[in-house]
Amino acid sequence: MNAPRPPKVAGIDSTVPAPPHTTAPLPGVPPAASPADAALPPGVLIQDRLASWVSDLTTLHELTERLIKTSSLDGALREVLGAGAALVGARRGMAVLEPADGLGPTSTIGLGLAHADLGTIETVPHGPGSHGRLLDGLPEAGPAAPGPSSAHLAPGPSPTRPAPGPSSVRPARVPEPIAIRDVRTEEGLDPRHREVAARLGYAASYALPLATEESGRLGAAVWFYDEPAEPDERRRHLIGLYGRFATEHLARLLQVERARVRVATIAEELLPSRLPRVPGVRLAVRHLTGPQGGGDWYDALPLPEGALGLAVGSVSGTGPSALAAMGRLRASLRAYAVMEGEDPVAVLSDLELLLRLTEPARSATALFAYAEPAQRRIVLAGAGHAPPLVVGDRRTEFVETSLSAPLGMLTCWEAPSVELSPAPGETVLLYTDGLLRRTGDATDRTFARLHAAAASVPEADRSDPGAVADHVLRTLLPEGLDPAVEGEDVVLLAARFE
């Protein structure tokens, strides 16, 4: 009678010895440590180990999928805090964005902590604090030093990649996470650290650097435990892998945010830094821009004999080229307005000729109004632009303007001018097409919504052109202008006549 054979588990013959060339377990993956595990058949151990790996990979996949859907730095930091709390088994946490290059932006995000709690934690000196030591202890990538690089990410394996840039720059060292198992008994802690921990009710912490060898330091995240504790080796390994991926995602968002800020700064510098003060009229403007920057612009120019030139326009395209074209077009219109501002048709005709000669592949819309506040008289002309809107106590109506093509679309542009006389207390709204298109509605419906928004301005706000503009924007775009969504800029210029 044959001796009984051990059963097969999951299709694996447990009696077959492992081949001598089998690789060792991955670093950071805990082996079977308990006597109970050692007594189990090898097939059961393999099955449990595989199930654990699959569970961990599934968890990391789900968390990273959620992270890559974030499109802002604050949103990404909040997602990192929530995911990290689940991985390390904590309930509260704090993330600090503080790039090592000092170019910003900087921010502090809390999980389960009020704003006052974050301020209390920040009173702990950087040196003794766990996240402060991470922020202070990681330099930027510097000149290469002789000898092998000591960059590492612990715990767990860290895939190596060639650092970008010239060979004279080496990756920055990434410090290890800092675990404080018990704030009360940990040696070397600042008394202020223990005092803050007692006040906020946490007994342990685990701090992770938000850094990679290539990106350098972006910040740090720290999670707080209510009782003395620290994550085991498996949790450290998982949070290390997740932290590396999160840092790379944050680095990409940081580049996008810095580019957006630079574009917005250039756009603001190309537009008037402040509106002029002209007797008989009060001005206000609202300018909202997308992440790539658009070609929408506005201007308010004092002219001789107490007159005022008002203009809004839009250049086709987005990005730096559209901003540059917008700056050239606005500067040219200013010159033409000074020379022949009393005739808006002549101003736009000269502008159209300049655009056609210098930038034949680009088109633009524009509206120029010559205003005499003392007489409450406006003469205006538009090139492919939406008509102005007059808002007052007795009427809310669009100005009747003739249809005309945008600048650069025809061999010779020409359109008649229109004259209107605002009553005392009425506000004239000039706006760009971005205000209409950002709503996502059809053109006729958008005009109807704009008219309804202007008509619903509260009586108490009608004396303030800025309040009128704000009300219209809130009504048409109740969620504001999402900076992560590409689209046209929005310009709204309000002129209230006394």
GROMACS .gro file of C-alpha atoms in nm:
model
  498
    1MET     CA    1   0.000   0.000   0.000
    2ASN     CA    2   0.145   0.334  -0.099
    3ALA     CA    3   0.212   0.599   0.165
    4PRO     CA    4  -0.034   0.892   0.159
    5ARG     CA    5   0.090   1.198  -0.030
    6PRO     CA    6   0.037   1.553   0.095
    7PRO     CA    7  -0.252   1.717  -0.092
    8LYS     CA    8  -0.193   1.967  -0.372
    9VAL     CA    9  -0.293   2.324  -0.296
   10ALA     CA   10  -0.402   2.566  -0.569
   11GLY     CA   11  -0.249   2.345  -0.836
   12ILE     CA   12   0.095   2.347  -0.671
   13ASP     CA   13   0.259   2.017  -0.580
   14SER     CA   14   0.384   2.085  -0.231
   15THR     CA   15   0.629   1.793  -0.241
   16VAL     CA   16   0.832   1.940  -0.523
   17PRO     CA   17   1.128   2.125  -0.375
   18ALA     CA   18   1.200   2.479  -0.480
   19PRO     CA   19   1.462   2.505  -0.756
   20PRO     CA   20   1.800   2.636  -0.646
   21HIS     CA   21   1.778   2.940  -0.876
   22THR     CA   22   1.456   3.073  -0.719
   23THR     CA   23   1.499   3.442  -0.635
   24ALA     CA   24   1.481   3.569  -0.280
   25PRO     CA   25   1.165   3.746  -0.156
   26LEU     CA   26   1.134   4.115  -0.234
   27PRO     CA   27   1.286   4.344   0.029
   28GLY     CA   28   1.030   4.481   0.266
   29VAL     CA   29   0.792   4.184   0.228
   30PRO     CA   30   0.762   4.020   0.571
   31PRO     CA   31   0.835   3.646   0.589
   32ALA     CA   32   0.632   3.397   0.787
   33ALA     CA   33   0.748   3.473   1.138
   34SER     CA   34   0.509   3.299   1.374
   35PRO     CA   35   0.552   2.931   1.485
   36ALA     CA   36   0.197   2.868   1.367
   37ASP     CA   37   0.290   2.979   1.016
   38ALA     CA   38   0.602   2.764   1.021
   39ALA     CA   39   0.392   2.458   1.099
   40LEU     CA   40   0.166   2.508   0.798
   41PRO     CA   41   0.231   2.313   0.476
   42PRO     CA   42   0.449   2.504   0.225
   43GLY     CA   43   0.166   2.524  -0.025
   44VAL     CA   44  -0.059   2.704   0.221
   45LEU     CA   45   0.217   2.953   0.299
   46ILE     CA   46   0.270   3.023  -0.070
   47GLN     CA   47  -0.101   3.067  -0.124
   48ASP     CA   48  -0.131   3.307   0.170
   49ARG     CA   49   0.173   3.501   0.055
   50LEU     CA   50   0.038   3.535  -0.297
   51ALA     CA   51  -0.302   3.640  -0.167
   52SER     CA   52  -0.135   3.905   0.050
   53TRP     CA   53   0.067   4.038  -0.244
   54VAL     CA   54  -0.240   4.053  -0.466
   55SER     CA   55  -0.433   4.236  -0.195
   56ASP     CA   56  -0.152   4.488  -0.149
   57LEU     CA   57  -0.115   4.547  -0.523
   58THR     CA   58  -0.489   4.594  -0.559
   59THR     CA   59  -0.492   4.845  -0.275
   60LEU     CA   60  -0.203   5.043  -0.423
   61HIS     CA   61  -0.366   5.038  -0.765
   62GLU     CA   62  -0.693   5.175  -0.630
   63LEU     CA   63  -0.519   5.447  -0.427
   64THR     CA   64  -0.295   5.559  -0.714
   65GLU     CA   65  -0.591   5.562  -0.952
   66ARG     CA   66  -0.769   5.800  -0.718
   67LEU     CA   67  -0.458   6.015  -0.684
   68ILE     CA   68  -0.399   6.066  -1.056
   69LYS     CA   69  -0.754   6.200  -1.092
   70THR     CA   70  -0.662   6.502  -0.878
   71SER     CA   71  -0.572   6.811  -1.077
   72SER     CA   72  -0.467   7.059  -0.806
   73LEU     CA   73  -0.191   7.057  -0.547
   74ASP     CA   74  -0.429   7.095  -0.253
   75GLY     CA   75  -0.654   6.819  -0.384
   76ALA     CA   76  -0.356   6.588  -0.434
   77LEU     CA   77  -0.225   6.657  -0.084
   78ARG     CA   78  -0.564   6.579   0.068
   79GLU     CA   79  -0.579   6.254  -0.127
   80VAL     CA   80  -0.227   6.162  -0.013
   81LEU     CA   81  -0.322   6.226   0.349
   82GLY     CA   82  -0.634   6.011   0.328
   83ALA     CA   83  -0.463   5.725   0.146
   84GLY     CA   84  -0.162   5.738   0.375
   85ALA     CA   85  -0.381   5.729   0.684
   86ALA     CA   86  -0.542   5.409   0.555
   87LEU     CA   87  -0.205   5.252   0.476
   88VAL     CA   88  -0.034   5.329   0.807
   89GLY     CA   89  -0.344   5.282   1.022
   90ALA     CA   90  -0.372   5.638   1.153
   91ARG     CA   91  -0.670   5.868   1.196
   92ARG     CA   92  -0.518   6.216   1.164
   93GLY     CA   93  -0.240   6.369   0.962
   94MET     CA   94  -0.077   6.675   0.813
   95ALA     CA   95   0.093   6.739   0.478
   96VAL     CA   96   0.334   7.025   0.419
   97LEU     CA   97   0.418   7.142   0.066
   98GLU     CA   98   0.750   7.326   0.081
   99PRO     CA   99   0.966   7.277  -0.233
  100ALA     CA  100   1.337   7.280  -0.164
  101ASP     CA  101   1.411   7.530  -0.442
  102GLY     CA  102   1.218   7.798  -0.254
  103LEU     CA  103   1.009   7.896  -0.557
  104GLY     CA  104   0.682   7.785  -0.397
  105PRO     CA  105   0.397   7.751  -0.374
  106THR     CA  106   0.377   7.645  -0.010
  107SER     CA  107   0.077   7.514   0.178
  108THR     CA  108  -0.021   7.303   0.479
  109ILE     CA  109  -0.314   7.060   0.465
  110GLY     CA  110  -0.464   6.878   0.763
  111LEU     CA  111  -0.665   6.558   0.801
  112GLY     CA  112  -0.884   6.551   1.109
  113LEU     CA  113  -0.712   6.866   1.234
  114ALA     CA  114  -0.859   7.213   1.258
  115HIS     CA  115  -0.675   7.518   1.131
  116ALA     CA  116  -0.585   7.612   1.488
  117ASP     CA  117  -0.441   7.261   1.542
  118LEU     CA  118  -0.214   7.303   1.240
  119GLY     CA  119  -0.095   7.634   1.378
  120THR     CA  120  -0.021   7.470   1.712
  121ILE     CA  121   0.185   7.195   1.547
  122GLU     CA  122   0.383   7.455   1.355
  123THR     CA  123   0.500   7.607   1.684
  124VAL     CA  124   0.720   7.300   1.735
  125PRO     CA  125   1.078   7.392   1.629
  126HIS     CA  126   1.173   7.239   1.295
  127GLY     CA  127   1.479   7.060   1.424
  128PRO     CA  128   1.314   6.844   1.691
  129GLY     CA  129   0.993   6.788   1.493
  130SER     CA  130   0.971   6.481   1.270
  131HIS     CA  131   0.839   6.650   0.957
  132GLY     CA  132   1.061   6.951   1.027
  133ARG     CA  133   1.368   6.728   1.027
  134LEU     CA  134   1.260   6.591   0.689
  135LEU     CA  135   1.207   6.938   0.548
  136ASP     CA  136   1.539   7.068   0.678
  137GLY     CA  137   1.743   6.758   0.609
  138LEU     CA  138   1.692   6.708   0.235
  139PRO     CA  139   1.908   6.925   0.006
  140GLU     CA  140   1.843   6.996  -0.357
  141ALA     CA  141   2.024   6.804  -0.627
  142GLY     CA  142   2.377   6.941  -0.641
  143PRO     CA  143   2.712   6.890  -0.816
  144ALA     CA  144   2.825   6.534  -0.851
  145ALA     CA  145   3.060   6.404  -0.586
  146PRO     CA  146   3.314   6.126  -0.635
  147GLY     CA  147   3.202   5.781  -0.536
  148PRO     CA  148   2.873   5.597  -0.570
  149SER     CA  149   2.544   5.769  -0.503
  150SER     CA  150   2.383   5.695  -0.170
  151ALA     CA  151   2.031   5.790  -0.276
  152HIS     CA  152   1.776   5.553  -0.136
  153LEU     CA  153   1.416   5.521  -0.035
  154ALA     CA  154   1.342   5.308   0.265
  155PRO     CA  155   1.177   5.081   0.335
  156GLY     CA  156   1.133   4.863   0.030
  157PRO     CA  157   1.296   4.853  -0.311
  158SER     CA  158   1.347   5.176  -0.501
  159PRO     CA  159   1.368   5.151  -0.879
  160THR     CA  160   1.660   5.345  -1.015
  161ARG     CA  161   1.628   5.578  -1.312
  162PRO     CA  162   1.883   5.807  -1.472
  163ALA     CA  163   1.856   6.157  -1.334
  164PRO     CA  164   1.756   6.422  -1.590
  165GLY     CA  165   1.987   6.704  -1.682
  166PRO     CA  166   2.361   6.728  -1.733
  167SER     CA  167   2.600   6.472  -1.590
  168SER     CA  168   2.735   6.727  -1.342
  169VAL     CA  169   2.413   6.704  -1.140
  170ARG     CA  170   2.344   6.406  -0.918
  171PRO     CA  171   2.019   6.309  -0.745
  172ALA     CA  172   1.954   6.445  -0.400
  173ARG     CA  173   1.955   6.207  -0.108
  174VAL     CA  174   1.614   6.109   0.020
  175PRO     CA  175   1.592   6.068   0.398
  176GLU     CA  176   1.422   5.774   0.559
  177PRO     CA  177   1.079   5.807   0.721
  178ILE     CA  178   1.078   5.898   1.090
  179ALA     CA  179   0.869   5.693   1.332
  180ILE     CA  180   0.807   5.812   1.689
  181ARG     CA  181   0.647   5.518   1.868
  182ASP     CA  182   0.574   5.702   2.193
  183VAL     CA  183   0.605   6.078   2.224
  184ARG     CA  184   0.624   6.054   2.604
  185THR     CA  185   0.924   5.821   2.614
  186GLU     CA  186   1.105   5.906   2.289
  187GLU     CA  187   1.456   6.035   2.355
  188GLY     CA  188   1.576   6.365   2.215
  189LEU     CA  189   1.234   6.527   2.166
  190ASP     CA  190   1.190   6.894   2.236
  191PRO     CA  191   0.968   6.967   2.540
  192ARG     CA  192   0.748   7.177   2.315
  193HIS     CA  193   0.687   6.868   2.100
  194ARG     CA  194   0.560   6.672   2.401
  195GLU     CA  195   0.346   6.966   2.511
  196VAL     CA  196   0.180   6.999   2.169
  197ALA     CA  197   0.121   6.622   2.150
  198ALA     CA  198  -0.048   6.626   2.490
  199ARG     CA  199  -0.264   6.924   2.393
  200LEU     CA  200  -0.380   6.769   2.064
  201GLY     CA  201  -0.414   6.420   2.206
  202TYR     CA  202  -0.176   6.217   1.993
  203ALA     CA  203   0.079   5.973   2.131
  204ALA     CA  204   0.284   5.867   1.826
  205SER     CA  205   0.359   5.978   1.471
  206TYR     CA  206   0.498   5.854   1.143
  207ALA     CA  207   0.654   6.107   0.903
  208LEU     CA  208   0.722   6.037   0.535
  209PRO     CA  209   0.929   6.259   0.304
  210LEU     CA  210   0.750   6.368  -0.013
  211ALA     CA  211   1.066   6.345  -0.215
  212THR     CA  212   1.242   6.150  -0.486
  213GLU     CA  213   1.600   6.143  -0.602
  214GLU     CA  214   1.512   6.328  -0.924
  215SER     CA  215   1.257   6.580  -0.798
  216GLY     CA  216   1.428   6.663  -0.470
  217ARG     CA  217   1.220   6.763  -0.172
  218LEU     CA  218   0.865   6.878  -0.225
  219GLY     CA  219   0.745   6.846   0.133
  220ALA     CA  220   0.658   6.594   0.400
  221ALA     CA  221   0.356   6.413   0.538
  222VAL     CA  222   0.307   6.304   0.899
  223TRP     CA  223   0.032   6.090   1.049
  224PHE     CA  224  -0.065   6.087   1.417
  225TYR     CA  225  -0.175   5.794   1.635
  226ASP     CA  226  -0.399   5.827   1.937
  227GLU     CA  227  -0.205   5.554   2.119
  228PRO     CA  228   0.165   5.455   2.115
  229ALA     CA  229   0.215   5.270   1.787
  230GLU     CA  230   0.409   5.252   1.464
  231PRO     CA  231   0.342   5.085   1.128
  232ASP     CA  232   0.482   4.737   1.080
  233GLU     CA  233   0.726   4.648   0.805
  234ARG     CA  234   0.452   4.567   0.553
  235ARG     CA  235   0.276   4.899   0.606
  236ARG     CA  236   0.607   5.085   0.580
  237HIS     CA  237   0.676   4.915   0.251
  238LEU     CA  238   0.333   5.005   0.109
  239ILE     CA  239   0.343   5.369   0.220
  240GLY     CA  240   0.696   5.396   0.080
  241LEU     CA  241   0.584   5.280  -0.264
  242TYR     CA  242   0.276   5.501  -0.255
  243GLY     CA  243   0.477   5.801  -0.133
  244ARG     CA  244   0.719   5.774  -0.422
  245PHE     CA  245   0.436   5.766  -0.677
  246ALA     CA  246   0.257   6.052  -0.497
  247THR     CA  247   0.572   6.266  -0.503
  248GLU     CA  248   0.611   6.223  -0.878
  249HIS     CA  249   0.246   6.320  -0.927
  250LEU     CA  250   0.291   6.623  -0.702
  251ALA     CA  251   0.601   6.723  -0.897
  252ARG     CA  252   0.400   6.724  -1.221
  253LEU     CA  253   0.121   6.928  -1.063
  254LEU     CA  254   0.380   7.168  -0.925
  255GLN     CA  255   0.520   7.229  -1.272
  256VAL     CA  256   0.171   7.290  -1.409
  257GLU     CA  257   0.087   7.530  -1.126
  258ARG     CA  258   0.408   7.727  -1.171
  259ALA     CA  259   0.350   7.751  -1.546
  260ARG     CA  260  -0.006   7.871  -1.484
  261VAL     CA  261   0.115   8.136  -1.240
  262ARG     CA  262   0.380   8.257  -1.485
  263VAL     CA  263   0.127   8.283  -1.767
  264ALA     CA  264  -0.121   8.464  -1.542
  265THR     CA  265   0.151   8.705  -1.429
  266ILE     CA  266   0.247   8.784  -1.787
  267ALA     CA  267  -0.116   8.836  -1.880
  268GLU     CA  268  -0.172   9.073  -1.587
  269GLU     CA  269   0.141   9.269  -1.674
  270LEU     CA  270   0.016   9.314  -2.031
  271LEU     CA  271  -0.314   9.456  -1.903
  272PRO     CA  272  -0.371   9.782  -1.715
  273SER     CA  273  -0.243   9.763  -1.358
  274ARG     CA  274  -0.525   9.996  -1.248
  275LEU     CA  275  -0.823  10.167  -1.404
  276PRO     CA  276  -0.815  10.545  -1.459
  277ARG     CA  277  -1.030  10.788  -1.261
  278VAL     CA  278  -1.233  11.010  -1.490
  279PRO     CA  279  -1.500  11.249  -1.356
  280GLY     CA  280  -1.855  11.138  -1.429
  281VAL     CA  281  -1.787  10.764  -1.458
  282ARG     CA  282  -1.685  10.478  -1.228
  283LEU     CA  283  -1.508  10.172  -1.366
  284ALA     CA  284  -1.464   9.812  -1.252
  285VAL     CA  285  -1.322   9.508  -1.428
  286ARG     CA  286  -1.318   9.134  -1.367
  287HIS     CA  287  -1.067   8.918  -1.553
  288LEU     CA  288  -1.061   8.537  -1.512
  289THR     CA  289  -0.805   8.330  -1.698
  290GLY     CA  290  -0.760   7.959  -1.771
  291PRO     CA  291  -0.448   7.745  -1.709
  292GLN     CA  292  -0.290   7.811  -2.051
  293GLY     CA  293  -0.376   8.180  -2.062
  294GLY     CA  294  -0.595   8.324  -2.332
  295GLY     CA  295  -0.596   8.625  -2.557
  296ASP     CA  296  -0.886   8.816  -2.398
  297TRP     CA  297  -0.801   9.172  -2.299
  298TYR     CA  298  -0.949   9.504  -2.190
  299ASP     CA  299  -0.840   9.865  -2.169
  300ALA     CA  300  -0.952  10.199  -2.028
  301LEU     CA  301  -0.763  10.499  -2.159
  302PRO     CA  302  -0.807  10.866  -2.061
  303LEU     CA  303  -0.832  11.083  -2.373
  304PRO     CA  304  -0.815  11.461  -2.429
  305GLU     CA  305  -1.095  11.691  -2.310
  306GLY     CA  306  -1.213  11.454  -2.037
  307ALA     CA  307  -1.302  11.172  -2.276
  308LEU     CA  308  -1.246  10.806  -2.208
  309GLY     CA  309  -1.165  10.514  -2.438
  310LEU     CA  310  -1.303  10.173  -2.339
  311ALA     CA  311  -1.206   9.854  -2.520
  312VAL     CA  312  -1.243   9.479  -2.489
  313GLY     CA  313  -1.123   9.217  -2.730
  314SER     CA  314  -1.006   8.863  -2.789
  315VAL     CA  315  -0.721   8.718  -2.992
  316SER     CA  316  -0.751   8.368  -3.135
  317GLY     CA  317  -0.545   8.099  -2.967
  318THR     CA  318  -0.412   8.035  -2.617
  319GLY     CA  319  -0.076   8.025  -2.449
  320PRO     CA  320   0.228   8.253  -2.475
  321SER     CA  321   0.184   8.330  -2.845
  322ALA     CA  322  -0.174   8.451  -2.790
  323LEU     CA  323  -0.060   8.660  -2.493
  324ALA     CA  324   0.213   8.822  -2.702
  325ALA     CA  325  -0.033   8.897  -2.984
  326MET     CA  326  -0.281   9.037  -2.733
  327GLY     CA  327  -0.015   9.272  -2.595
  328ARG     CA  328   0.077   9.399  -2.940
  329LEU     CA  329  -0.286   9.449  -3.040
  330ARG     CA  330  -0.374   9.636  -2.722
  331ALA     CA  331  -0.070   9.864  -2.751
  332SER     CA  332  -0.157   9.944  -3.114
  333LEU     CA  333  -0.520  10.020  -3.029
  334ARG     CA  334  -0.403  10.264  -2.761
  335ALA     CA  335  -0.199  10.453  -3.016
  336TYR     CA  336  -0.485  10.467  -3.266
  337ALA     CA  337  -0.728  10.573  -2.990
  338VAL     CA  338  -0.509  10.871  -2.897
  339MET     CA  339  -0.485  10.981  -3.261
  340GLU     CA  340  -0.844  10.926  -3.376
  341GLY     CA  341  -1.045  10.804  -3.079
  342GLU     CA  342  -1.349  11.015  -3.167
  343ASP     CA  343  -1.404  10.784  -3.465
  344PRO     CA  344  -1.419  10.423  -3.335
  345VAL     CA  345  -1.462  10.289  -3.690
  346ALA     CA  346  -1.131  10.445  -3.793
  347VAL     CA  347  -0.959  10.303  -3.486
  348LEU     CA  348  -1.073   9.949  -3.564
  349SER     CA  349  -0.999   9.989  -3.936
  350ASP     CA  350  -0.639  10.081  -3.860
  351LEU     CA  351  -0.616   9.793  -3.617
  352GLU     CA  352  -0.749   9.551  -3.876
  353LEU     CA  353  -0.497   9.668  -4.136
  354LEU     CA  354  -0.211   9.625  -3.889
  355LEU     CA  355  -0.326   9.276  -3.794
  356ARG     CA  356  -0.365   9.168  -4.156
  357LEU     CA  357  -0.016   9.293  -4.248
  358THR     CA  358   0.177   9.172  -3.944
  359GLU     CA  359  -0.012   8.856  -3.845
  360PRO     CA  360  -0.212   8.734  -4.144
  361ALA     CA  361  -0.281   8.392  -3.986
  362ARG     CA  362  -0.448   8.536  -3.676
  363SER     CA  363  -0.793   8.682  -3.621
  364ALA     CA  364  -0.933   8.890  -3.340
  365THR     CA  365  -1.253   9.045  -3.214
  366ALA     CA  366  -1.263   9.392  -3.064
  367LEU     CA  367  -1.502   9.658  -2.941
  368PHE     CA  368  -1.394  10.019  -2.893
  369ALA     CA  369  -1.611  10.286  -2.729
  370TYR     CA  370  -1.539  10.660  -2.717
  371ALA     CA  371  -1.712  10.795  -2.407
  372GLU     CA  372  -1.776  11.154  -2.296
  373PRO     CA  373  -1.884  11.112  -1.933
  374ALA     CA  374  -1.979  11.477  -1.888
  375GLN     CA  375  -2.235  11.453  -2.168
  376ARG     CA  376  -2.315  11.086  -2.092
  377ARG     CA  377  -2.250  11.005  -2.458
  378ILE     CA  378  -2.088  10.693  -2.604
  379VAL     CA  379  -1.991  10.620  -2.964
  380LEU     CA  380  -1.881  10.263  -3.026
  381ALA     CA  381  -1.796  10.016  -3.298
  382GLY     CA  382  -1.745   9.641  -3.284
  383ALA     CA  383  -1.564   9.387  -3.499
  384GLY     CA  384  -1.724   9.046  -3.453
  385HIS     CA  385  -1.789   9.126  -3.090
  386ALA     CA  386  -2.091   9.072  -2.866
  387PRO     CA  387  -2.306   9.384  -2.807
  388PRO     CA  388  -2.274   9.578  -2.479
  389LEU     CA  389  -2.546   9.559  -2.217
  390VAL     CA  390  -2.701   9.862  -2.044
  391VAL     CA  391  -2.819   9.800  -1.687
  392GLY     CA  392  -3.029  10.054  -1.499
  393ASP     CA  393  -3.334  10.101  -1.282
  394ARG     CA  394  -3.567  10.154  -1.578
  395ARG     CA  395  -3.414   9.927  -1.839
  396THR     CA  396  -3.185   9.631  -1.902
  397GLU     CA  397  -3.118   9.593  -2.272
  398PHE     CA  398  -2.853   9.511  -2.527
  399VAL     CA  399  -2.716   9.789  -2.746
  400GLU     CA  400  -2.832   9.753  -3.105
  401THR     CA  401  -2.514   9.704  -3.309
  402SER     CA  402  -2.476   9.589  -3.668
  403LEU     CA  403  -2.326   9.250  -3.751
  404SER     CA  404  -1.961   9.266  -3.850
  405ALA     CA  405  -1.677   9.024  -3.915
  406PRO     CA  406  -1.381   8.981  -3.680
  407LEU     CA  407  -1.057   9.159  -3.760
  408GLY     CA  408  -0.839   8.973  -4.008
  409MET     CA  409  -1.124   8.780  -4.169
  410LEU     CA  410  -1.201   9.013  -4.463
  411THR     CA  411  -0.986   9.201  -4.711
  412CYS     CA  412  -1.122   9.530  -4.583
  413TRP     CA  413  -1.312   9.559  -4.259
  414GLU     CA  414  -1.580   9.821  -4.214
  415ALA     CA  415  -1.890   9.858  -3.997
  416PRO     CA  416  -2.102  10.155  -3.888
  417SER     CA  417  -2.068  10.304  -3.542
  418VAL     CA  418  -2.348  10.328  -3.286
  419GLU     CA  419  -2.425  10.611  -3.046
  420LEU     CA  420  -2.604  10.580  -2.713
  421SER     CA  421  -2.674  10.800  -2.414
  422PRO     CA  422  -2.674  10.623  -2.076
  423ALA     CA  423  -2.906  10.773  -1.816
  424PRO     CA  424  -2.765  10.883  -1.479
  425GLY     CA  425  -2.696  10.575  -1.268
  426GLU     CA  426  -2.690  10.331  -1.558
  427THR     CA  427  -2.403  10.086  -1.605
  428VAL     CA  428  -2.269   9.976  -1.944
  429LEU     CA  429  -2.124   9.624  -1.947
  430LEU     CA  430  -1.857   9.531  -2.202
  431TYR     CA  431  -1.760   9.164  -2.206
  432THR     CA  432  -1.569   8.912  -2.415
  433ASP     CA  433  -1.703   8.600  -2.583
  434GLY     CA  434  -1.545   8.387  -2.312
  435LEU     CA  435  -1.822   8.490  -2.072
  436LEU     CA  436  -2.078   8.342  -2.311
  437ARG     CA  437  -1.891   8.027  -2.409
  438ARG     CA  438  -1.786   7.932  -2.058
  439THR     CA  439  -2.150   7.871  -1.969
  440GLY     CA  440  -2.165   7.581  -2.216
  441ASP     CA  441  -2.510   7.683  -2.344
  442ALA     CA  442  -2.624   7.771  -2.691
  443THR     CA  443  -2.572   8.131  -2.800
  444ASP     CA  444  -2.935   8.244  -2.782
  445ARG     CA  445  -2.983   8.085  -2.441
  446THR     CA  446  -2.660   8.240  -2.313
  447PHE     CA  447  -2.770   8.589  -2.416
  448ALA     CA  448  -3.102   8.530  -2.241
  449ARG     CA  449  -2.922   8.417  -1.924
  450LEU     CA  450  -2.691   8.720  -1.938
  451HIS     CA  451  -2.987   8.955  -1.972
  452ALA     CA  452  -3.166   8.785  -1.681
  453ALA     CA  453  -2.853   8.802  -1.465
  454ALA     CA  454  -2.810   9.176  -1.528
  455ALA     CA  455  -3.180   9.243  -1.468
  456SER     CA  456  -3.165   9.061  -1.132
  457VAL     CA  457  -2.890   9.277  -0.982
  458PRO     CA  458  -3.012   9.384  -0.636
  459GLU     CA  459  -3.104   9.750  -0.612
  460ALA     CA  460  -2.850   9.803  -0.334
  461ASP     CA  461  -2.568   9.686  -0.564
  462ARG     CA  462  -2.655   9.889  -0.872
  463SER     CA  463  -2.460  10.192  -0.757
  464ASP     CA  464  -2.135   9.989  -0.751
  465PRO     CA  465  -2.008   9.871  -1.094
  466GLY     CA  466  -1.791   9.608  -0.925
  467ALA     CA  467  -2.091   9.462  -0.744
  468VAL     CA  468  -2.285   9.456  -1.072
  469ALA     CA  469  -2.002   9.265  -1.242
  470ASP     CA  470  -1.971   9.021  -0.951
  471HIS     CA  471  -2.344   8.949  -0.953
  472VAL     CA  472  -2.345   8.876  -1.325
  473LEU     CA  473  -2.045   8.644  -1.292
  474ARG     CA  474  -2.192   8.457  -0.996
  475THR     CA  475  -2.520   8.409  -1.179
  476LEU     CA  476  -2.374   8.291  -1.509
  477LEU     CA  477  -2.082   8.093  -1.360
  478PRO     CA  478  -2.199   7.984  -1.013
  479GLU     CA  479  -1.902   7.748  -0.969
  480GLY     CA  480  -1.651   8.005  -1.088
  481LEU     CA  481  -1.386   7.945  -1.349
  482ASP     CA  482  -1.223   7.608  -1.290
  483PRO     CA  483  -0.849   7.674  -1.337
  484ALA     CA  484  -0.792   7.312  -1.436
  485VAL     CA  485  -1.033   7.329  -1.732
  486GLU     CA  486  -0.891   7.468  -2.051
  487GLY     CA  487  -1.105   7.731  -2.219
  488GLU     CA  488  -1.137   8.095  -2.304
  489ASP     CA  489  -1.071   8.379  -2.065
  490VAL     CA  490  -1.352   8.588  -1.922
  491VAL     CA  491  -1.341   8.968  -1.920
  492LEU     CA  492  -1.618   9.189  -1.786
  493LEU     CA  493  -1.568   9.569  -1.791
  494ALA     CA  494  -1.836   9.780  -1.617
  495ALA     CA  495  -1.872  10.158  -1.654
  496ARG     CA  496  -2.133  10.335  -1.438
  497PHE     CA  497  -2.226  10.688  -1.543
  498GLU     CA  498  -2.308  10.937  -1.269
   0.00000   0.00000   0.00000
